[in-house]
């Protein structure tokens, strides 16, 4: 720091130091808040996991408890809770890797249609619990050079958001290929997104609703957008408050666009 002739800091140096201290305090606060949110959000799925494990343990002790019609629904709910825990854990890990520049894409020839169908199978119980009818219109053999895990993460985030925010209303998923581009559209008929929030929802730790209304880290759309951009694609949203939201992902099909690999 610059000093005056008597070894004292000047006013400009004091202002810069105060700004730095304020920025560091803000960063520490953001870190502590995120750790608290992460602990809460990772703990939530553990409650139904423990409940279903206890239910299965009790069924073993019951006469006739170990029969398919008794065990199947409990195992399905347990599977859903474990998948939800893994999804949230993966979101945390990928957020950390992207922030530190350590997430590397591993491109290969991937059938996007197959990825979407797999995600919908995994999300079937969540949709059922939310009373959402899922209407899927998927073109076959939408193939390109992408990172399969990134595609799964993007699709899961969009579908799970549609089910969460459009609970009780139909969710529409459309996948098509046209002019060397793959397009995934996920539309819900839920609460919608006000115009003022449409850009903000793609920022890290941001959301259009309060955490009390709907759980989550507030990183799903940010993470998805980062992964889409890393694969040379784009993501857009169109919505009106109270009229649902439609998210569209556009990715290049041309294999030459996927030859570059590296860290995000």
PDB file of N, CA and C in Angstrom, residues 165-167 169 187-195 197-198 208-209 238-246:
ATOM      1  N   UNK A 165     -42.305 -27.453 -10.360  1.00  0.00           N
ATOM      2  CA  UNK A 165     -43.018 -26.180 -10.454  1.00  0.00           C
ATOM      3  C   UNK A 165     -44.345 -26.289 -11.200  1.00  0.00           C
ATOM      4  N   UNK A 166     -44.569 -27.416 -11.891  1.00  0.00           N
ATOM      5  CA  UNK A 166     -45.829 -27.606 -12.594  1.00  0.00           C
ATOM      6  C   UNK A 166     -46.659 -28.711 -11.997  1.00  0.00           C
ATOM      7  N   UNK A 167     -46.479 -28.960 -10.707  1.00  0.00           N
ATOM      8  CA  UNK A 167     -47.157 -30.077 -10.038  1.00  0.00           C
ATOM      9  C   UNK A 167     -48.655 -30.032 -10.277  1.00  0.00           C
ATOM     10  N   UNK A 169     -50.123 -30.545 -13.137  1.00  0.00           N
ATOM     11  CA  UNK A 169     -50.443 -30.167 -14.517  1.00  0.00           C
ATOM     12  C   UNK A 169     -49.528 -30.944 -15.467  1.00  0.00           C
ATOM     13  N   UNK A 187     -41.619 -28.271 -21.278  1.00  0.00           N
ATOM     14  CA  UNK A 187     -42.604 -27.246 -20.938  1.00  0.00           C
ATOM     15  C   UNK A 187     -43.515 -27.732 -19.819  1.00  0.00           C
ATOM     16  N   UNK A 188     -43.721 -26.876 -18.839  1.00  0.00           N
ATOM     17  CA  UNK A 188     -44.673 -27.175 -17.773  1.00  0.00           C
ATOM     18  C   UNK A 188     -45.829 -26.194 -17.854  1.00  0.00           C
ATOM     19  N   UNK A 189     -46.864 -26.446 -17.081  1.00  0.00           N
ATOM     20  CA  UNK A 189     -48.033 -25.574 -17.036  1.00  0.00           C
ATOM     21  C   UNK A 189     -48.250 -25.085 -15.611  1.00  0.00           C
ATOM     22  N   UNK A 190     -47.140 -24.729 -14.973  1.00  0.00           N
ATOM     23  CA  UNK A 190     -47.193 -24.356 -13.566  1.00  0.00           C
ATOM     24  C   UNK A 190     -47.219 -22.868 -13.314  1.00  0.00           C
ATOM     25  N   UNK A 191     -46.429 -22.444 -12.312  1.00  0.00           N
ATOM     26  CA  UNK A 191     -46.516 -21.073 -11.810  1.00  0.00           C
ATOM     27  C   UNK A 191     -45.895 -20.047 -12.738  1.00  0.00           C
ATOM     28  N   UNK A 192     -45.036 -20.474 -13.662  1.00  0.00           N
ATOM     29  CA  UNK A 192     -44.425 -19.534 -14.594  1.00  0.00           C
ATOM     30  C   UNK A 192     -43.328 -18.699 -13.956  1.00  0.00           C
ATOM     31  N   UNK A 193     -42.692 -17.869 -14.797  1.00  0.00           N
ATOM     32  CA  UNK A 193     -41.570 -17.037 -14.344  1.00  0.00           C
ATOM     33  C   UNK A 193     -41.834 -15.598 -14.756  1.00  0.00           C
ATOM     34  N   UNK A 194     -41.885 -14.665 -13.820  1.00  0.00           N
ATOM     35  CA  UNK A 194     -42.074 -13.254 -14.181  1.00  0.00           C
ATOM     36  C   UNK A 194     -40.944 -12.764 -15.084  1.00  0.00           C
ATOM     37  N   UNK A 195     -41.252 -11.798 -15.923  1.00  0.00           N
ATOM     38  CA  UNK A 195     -40.262 -11.283 -16.883  1.00  0.00           C
ATOM     39  C   UNK A 195     -38.990 -10.813 -16.190  1.00  0.00           C
ATOM     40  N   UNK A 197     -37.483 -11.958 -13.764  1.00  0.00           N
ATOM     41  CA  UNK A 197     -36.653 -13.038 -13.218  1.00  0.00           C
ATOM     42  C   UNK A 197     -36.075 -13.957 -14.290  1.00  0.00           C
ATOM     43  N   UNK A 198     -36.424 -13.770 -15.554  1.00  0.00           N
ATOM     44  CA  UNK A 198     -36.058 -14.744 -16.583  1.00  0.00           C
ATOM     45  C   UNK A 198     -34.562 -14.836 -16.825  1.00  0.00           C
ATOM     46  N   UNK A 208     -36.477 -18.002  -8.994  1.00  0.00           N
ATOM     47  CA  UNK A 208     -37.604 -17.073  -9.155  1.00  0.00           C
ATOM     48  C   UNK A 208     -38.595 -17.182  -8.005  1.00  0.00           C
ATOM     49  N   UNK A 209     -38.386 -18.149  -7.107  1.00  0.00           N
ATOM     50  CA  UNK A 209     -39.256 -18.320  -5.945  1.00  0.00           C
ATOM     51  C   UNK A 209     -38.372 -18.450  -4.715  1.00  0.00           C
ATOM     52  N   UNK A 238     -38.914 -19.282 -22.228  1.00  0.00           N
ATOM     53  CA  UNK A 238     -40.043 -18.398 -22.505  1.00  0.00           C
ATOM     54  C   UNK A 238     -41.122 -18.705 -21.480  1.00  0.00           C
ATOM     55  N   UNK A 239     -41.689 -17.668 -20.896  1.00  0.00           N
ATOM     56  CA  UNK A 239     -42.643 -17.891 -19.808  1.00  0.00           C
ATOM     57  C   UNK A 239     -43.405 -16.617 -19.508  1.00  0.00           C
ATOM     58  N   UNK A 240     -44.557 -16.803 -18.897  1.00  0.00           N
ATOM     59  CA  UNK A 240     -45.335 -15.716 -18.325  1.00  0.00           C
ATOM     60  C   UNK A 240     -45.771 -16.153 -16.935  1.00  0.00           C
ATOM     61  N   UNK A 241     -45.818 -15.226 -16.009  1.00  0.00           N
ATOM     62  CA  UNK A 241     -46.237 -15.543 -14.642  1.00  0.00           C
ATOM     63  C   UNK A 241     -47.617 -16.188 -14.646  1.00  0.00           C
ATOM     64  N   UNK A 242     -47.716 -17.357 -14.013  1.00  0.00           N
ATOM     65  CA  UNK A 242     -48.977 -18.060 -13.913  1.00  0.00           C
ATOM     66  C   UNK A 242     -49.347 -18.885 -15.121  1.00  0.00           C
ATOM     67  N   UNK A 243     -48.472 -18.902 -16.157  1.00  0.00           N
ATOM     68  CA  UNK A 243     -48.801 -19.618 -17.386  1.00  0.00           C
ATOM     69  C   UNK A 243     -47.739 -20.645 -17.772  1.00  0.00           C
ATOM     70  N   UNK A 244     -46.964 -21.111 -16.806  1.00  0.00           N
ATOM     71  CA  UNK A 244     -45.986 -22.142 -17.094  1.00  0.00           C
ATOM     72  C   UNK A 244     -44.711 -21.587 -17.701  1.00  0.00           C
ATOM     73  N   UNK A 245     -43.768 -22.490 -17.966  1.00  0.00           N
ATOM     74  CA  UNK A 245     -42.476 -22.105 -18.537  1.00  0.00           C
ATOM     75  C   UNK A 245     -42.041 -23.152 -19.548  1.00  0.00           C
ATOM     76  N   UNK A 246     -41.331 -22.693 -20.568  1.00  0.00           N
ATOM     77  CA  UNK A 246     -40.817 -23.582 -21.603  1.00  0.00           C
ATOM     78  C   UNK A 246     -39.331 -23.338 -21.759  1.00  0.00           C
TER      79      UNK A 246
END
